[in-house]
CSV table of C-alpha atoms and ligand atoms in Angstrom, one decimal:
chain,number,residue,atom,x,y,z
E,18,UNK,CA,72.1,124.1,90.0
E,19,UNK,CA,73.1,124.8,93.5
E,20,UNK,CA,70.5,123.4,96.3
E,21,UNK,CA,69.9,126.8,97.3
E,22,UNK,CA,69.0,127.9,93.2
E,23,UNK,CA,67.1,124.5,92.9
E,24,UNK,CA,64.8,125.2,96.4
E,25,UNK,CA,64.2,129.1,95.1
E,26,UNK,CA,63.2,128.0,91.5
E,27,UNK,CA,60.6,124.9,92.9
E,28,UNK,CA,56.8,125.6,92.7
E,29,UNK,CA,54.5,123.2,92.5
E,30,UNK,CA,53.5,122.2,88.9
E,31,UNK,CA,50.0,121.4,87.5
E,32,UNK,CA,50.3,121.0,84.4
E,33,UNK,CA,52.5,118.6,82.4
E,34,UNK,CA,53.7,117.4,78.7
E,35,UNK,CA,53.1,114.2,77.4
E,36,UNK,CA,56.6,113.4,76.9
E,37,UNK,CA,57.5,110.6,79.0
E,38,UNK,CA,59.8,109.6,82.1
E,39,UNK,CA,62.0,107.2,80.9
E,40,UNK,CA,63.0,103.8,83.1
E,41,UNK,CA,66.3,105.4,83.9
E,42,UNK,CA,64.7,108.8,84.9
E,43,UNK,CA,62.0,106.8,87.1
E,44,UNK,CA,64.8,104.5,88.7
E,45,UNK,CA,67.2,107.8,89.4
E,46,UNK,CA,64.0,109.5,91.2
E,47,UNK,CA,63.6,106.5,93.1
E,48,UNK,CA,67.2,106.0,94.3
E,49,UNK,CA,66.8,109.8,95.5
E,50,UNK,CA,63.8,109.1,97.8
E,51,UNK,CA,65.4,105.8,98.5
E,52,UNK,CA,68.4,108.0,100.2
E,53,UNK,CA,65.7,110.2,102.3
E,54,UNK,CA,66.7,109.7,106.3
E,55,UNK,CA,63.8,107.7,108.3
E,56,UNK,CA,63.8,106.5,111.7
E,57,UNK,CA,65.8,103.9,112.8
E,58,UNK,CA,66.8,103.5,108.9
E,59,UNK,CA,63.6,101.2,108.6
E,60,UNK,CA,61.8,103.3,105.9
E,61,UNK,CA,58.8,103.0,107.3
E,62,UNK,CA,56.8,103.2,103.4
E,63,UNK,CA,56.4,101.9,100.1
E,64,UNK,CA,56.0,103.6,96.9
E,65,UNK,CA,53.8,102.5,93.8
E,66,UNK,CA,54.8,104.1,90.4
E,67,UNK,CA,51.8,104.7,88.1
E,68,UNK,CA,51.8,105.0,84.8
E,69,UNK,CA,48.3,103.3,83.8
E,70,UNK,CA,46.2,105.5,82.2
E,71,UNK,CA,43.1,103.7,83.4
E,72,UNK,CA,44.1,103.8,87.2
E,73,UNK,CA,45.3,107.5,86.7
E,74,UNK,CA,42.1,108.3,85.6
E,75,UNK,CA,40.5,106.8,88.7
E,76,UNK,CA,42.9,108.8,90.8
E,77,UNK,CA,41.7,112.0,89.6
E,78,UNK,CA,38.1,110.8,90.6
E,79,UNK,CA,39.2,109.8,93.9
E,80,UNK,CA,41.2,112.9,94.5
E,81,UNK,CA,38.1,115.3,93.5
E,82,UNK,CA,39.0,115.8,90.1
E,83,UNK,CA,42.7,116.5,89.9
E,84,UNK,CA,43.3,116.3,86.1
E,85,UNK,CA,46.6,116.8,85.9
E,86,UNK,CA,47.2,113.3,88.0
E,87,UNK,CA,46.3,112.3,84.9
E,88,UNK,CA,48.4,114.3,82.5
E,89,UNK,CA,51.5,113.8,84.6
E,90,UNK,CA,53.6,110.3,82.6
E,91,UNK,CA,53.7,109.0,86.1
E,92,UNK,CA,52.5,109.3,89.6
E,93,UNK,CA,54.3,108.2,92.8
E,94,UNK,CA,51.8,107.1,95.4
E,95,UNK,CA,53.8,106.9,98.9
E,96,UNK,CA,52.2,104.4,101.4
E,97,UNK,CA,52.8,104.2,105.1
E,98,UNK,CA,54.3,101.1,106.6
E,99,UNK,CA,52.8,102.0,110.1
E,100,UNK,CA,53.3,98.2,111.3
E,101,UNK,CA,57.3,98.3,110.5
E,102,UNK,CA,57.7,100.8,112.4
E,103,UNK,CA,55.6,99.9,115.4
E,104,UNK,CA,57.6,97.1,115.6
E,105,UNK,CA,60.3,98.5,116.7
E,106,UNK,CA,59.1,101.9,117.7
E,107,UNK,CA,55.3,101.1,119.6
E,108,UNK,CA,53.3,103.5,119.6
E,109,UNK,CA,55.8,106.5,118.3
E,110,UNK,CA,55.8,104.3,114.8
E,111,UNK,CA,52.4,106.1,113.7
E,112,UNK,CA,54.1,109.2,113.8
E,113,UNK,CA,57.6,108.0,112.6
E,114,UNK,CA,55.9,105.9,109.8
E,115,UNK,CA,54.4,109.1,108.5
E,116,UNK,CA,57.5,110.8,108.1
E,117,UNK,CA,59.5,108.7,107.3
E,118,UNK,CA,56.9,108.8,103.9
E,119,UNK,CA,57.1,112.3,103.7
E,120,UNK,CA,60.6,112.9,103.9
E,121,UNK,CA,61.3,110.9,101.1
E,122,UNK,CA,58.4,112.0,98.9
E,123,UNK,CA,60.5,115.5,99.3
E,124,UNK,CA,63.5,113.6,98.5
E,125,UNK,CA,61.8,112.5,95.6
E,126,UNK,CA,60.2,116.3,94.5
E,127,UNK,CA,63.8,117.5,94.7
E,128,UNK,CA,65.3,115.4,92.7
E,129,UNK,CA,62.7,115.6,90.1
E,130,UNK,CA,63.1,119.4,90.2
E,131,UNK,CA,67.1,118.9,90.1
E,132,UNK,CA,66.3,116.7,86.6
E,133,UNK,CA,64.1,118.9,85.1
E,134,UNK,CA,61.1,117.5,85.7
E,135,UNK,CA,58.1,119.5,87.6
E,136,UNK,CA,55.6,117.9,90.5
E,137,UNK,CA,53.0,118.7,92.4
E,138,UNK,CA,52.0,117.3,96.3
E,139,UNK,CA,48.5,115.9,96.3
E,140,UNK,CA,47.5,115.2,99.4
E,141,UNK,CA,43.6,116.1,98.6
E,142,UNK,CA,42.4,113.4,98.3
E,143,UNK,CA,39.8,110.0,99.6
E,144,UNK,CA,42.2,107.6,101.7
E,145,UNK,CA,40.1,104.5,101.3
E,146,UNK,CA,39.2,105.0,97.4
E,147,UNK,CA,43.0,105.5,96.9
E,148,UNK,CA,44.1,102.2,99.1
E,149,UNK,CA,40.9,100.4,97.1
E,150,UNK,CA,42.6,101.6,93.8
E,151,UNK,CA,45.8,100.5,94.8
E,152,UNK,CA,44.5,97.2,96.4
E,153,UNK,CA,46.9,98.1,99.8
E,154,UNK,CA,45.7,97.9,103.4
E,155,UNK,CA,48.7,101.2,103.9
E,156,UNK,CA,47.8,104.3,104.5
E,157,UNK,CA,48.2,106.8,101.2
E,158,UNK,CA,50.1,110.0,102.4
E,159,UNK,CA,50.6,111.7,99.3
E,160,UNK,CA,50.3,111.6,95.1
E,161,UNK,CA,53.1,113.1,93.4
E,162,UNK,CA,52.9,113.4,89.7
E,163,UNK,CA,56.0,114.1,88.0
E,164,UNK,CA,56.4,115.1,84.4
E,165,UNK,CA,58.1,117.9,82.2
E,166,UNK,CA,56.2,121.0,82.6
E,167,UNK,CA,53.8,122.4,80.6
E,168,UNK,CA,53.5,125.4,82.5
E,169,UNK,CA,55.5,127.1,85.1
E,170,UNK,CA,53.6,129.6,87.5
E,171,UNK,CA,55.1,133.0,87.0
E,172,UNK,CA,56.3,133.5,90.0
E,173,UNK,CA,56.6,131.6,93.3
E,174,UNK,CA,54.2,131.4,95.6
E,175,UNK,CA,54.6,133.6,98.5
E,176,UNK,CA,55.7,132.4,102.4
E,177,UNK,CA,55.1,133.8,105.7
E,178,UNK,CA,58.2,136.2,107.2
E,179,UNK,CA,60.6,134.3,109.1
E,180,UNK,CA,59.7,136.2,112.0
E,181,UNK,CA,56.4,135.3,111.7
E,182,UNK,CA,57.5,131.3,111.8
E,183,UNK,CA,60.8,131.1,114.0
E,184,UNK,CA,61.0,131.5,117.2
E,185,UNK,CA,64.1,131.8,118.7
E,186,UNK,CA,65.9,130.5,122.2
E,187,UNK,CA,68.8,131.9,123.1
D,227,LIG,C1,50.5,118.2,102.6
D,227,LIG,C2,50.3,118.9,101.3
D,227,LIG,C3,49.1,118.7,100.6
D,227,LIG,C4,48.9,119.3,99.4
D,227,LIG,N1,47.8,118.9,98.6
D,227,LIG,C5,47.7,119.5,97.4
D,227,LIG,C6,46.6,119.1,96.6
D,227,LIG,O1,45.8,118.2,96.9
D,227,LIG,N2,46.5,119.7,95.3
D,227,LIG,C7,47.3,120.6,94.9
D,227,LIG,O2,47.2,121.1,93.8
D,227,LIG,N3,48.4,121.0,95.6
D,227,LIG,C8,48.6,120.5,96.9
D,227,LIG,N4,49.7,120.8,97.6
D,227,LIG,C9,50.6,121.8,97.1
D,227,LIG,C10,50.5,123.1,97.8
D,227,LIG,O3,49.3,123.8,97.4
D,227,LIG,C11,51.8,124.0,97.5
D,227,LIG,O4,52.9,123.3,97.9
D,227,LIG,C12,51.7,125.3,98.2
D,227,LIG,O5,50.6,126.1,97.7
D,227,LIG,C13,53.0,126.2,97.9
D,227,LIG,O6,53.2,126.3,96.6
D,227,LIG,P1,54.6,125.8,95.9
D,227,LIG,O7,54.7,124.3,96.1
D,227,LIG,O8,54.4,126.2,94.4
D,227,LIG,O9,55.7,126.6,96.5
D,227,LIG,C14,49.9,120.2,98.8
D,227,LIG,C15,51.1,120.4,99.6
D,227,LIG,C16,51.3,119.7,100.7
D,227,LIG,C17,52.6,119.9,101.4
């Protein structure tokens, strides 16, 4: 699949199989968001793979009732290192810190797509209950559950017109 095929054909996915992500598949996601840009190559974050049912299920609570947090095999919390990149970076580390996080979350939604497995952003969610959960003092920026699909939507969700979103300066 061509990164152009694999961006059209992405949707978010909400529903999963109970077939597993093997250590292999887990590791090759990883390496993906591992390879995201971030400033000052620090990578400002840290990742926690879930795969306890029992945490999962609290999860679900603490993001308002999610269920299919719990359905996916696995969930990738992404944390924000705010302090490594203050070190370096003062007070433009809070911002860096949080994209640094993002970015390779999205790295790590790609590749997922790329291997055949579906995800969904969850970013709905209580802060502190998640940090509690996961017994960190980081911020939580995002849940991504990845799994095989169970369902794919139909068709994509729509997007506002480029003209609507890009301004241009010539
Ligand atoms: C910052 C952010 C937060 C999101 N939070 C949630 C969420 O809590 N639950 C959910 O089901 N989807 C969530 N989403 C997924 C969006 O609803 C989804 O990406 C959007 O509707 C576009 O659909 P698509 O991903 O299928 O193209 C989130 C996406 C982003 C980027």
């Amino acid at each position: 699949m061509t990164f152009f095929d694999l961006t059209k054909k992405r949707s978010s996915i909400r529903s999963f199989k109970e077939r597993e992500v093997n250590e292999k598949e887990v590791e090759k996601l990883l390496k993906a968001a591992n390879s995201a840009p971030s400033a000052g190559n620090l990578q400002s974050y840290e990742i926690v793979a879930i795969k306890n049912d029992e945490l999962k299920n609290d999860l679900v609570k603490a993001a308002h009732g999610q269920k299919f947090l719990s359905e996916a095999p696995i969930v990738f919390a992404f944390l924000q290192d705010e302090e490594r990149s203050r070190k370096k970076y003062g007070e433009r580390g809070k911002l860096y810190s949080t994209q640094d996080g993002t970015i390779a979350a999205t790295f790590l939604q790609l590749a997922a797509e790329d291997m055949g497995f579906g995800s969904c952003w969850v970013g709905a969610f209580e802060e502190d209950e998640v940090a509690n959960l996961l017994e960190t003092s980081k911020r939580p920026l995002a849940l991504i559950p990845v799994g095989y699909p169970a369902r794919r939507p139909s068709k994509n969700s729509g997007r506002r017109e480029l003209d609507d979103l890009v301004q241009f300066i010539d």
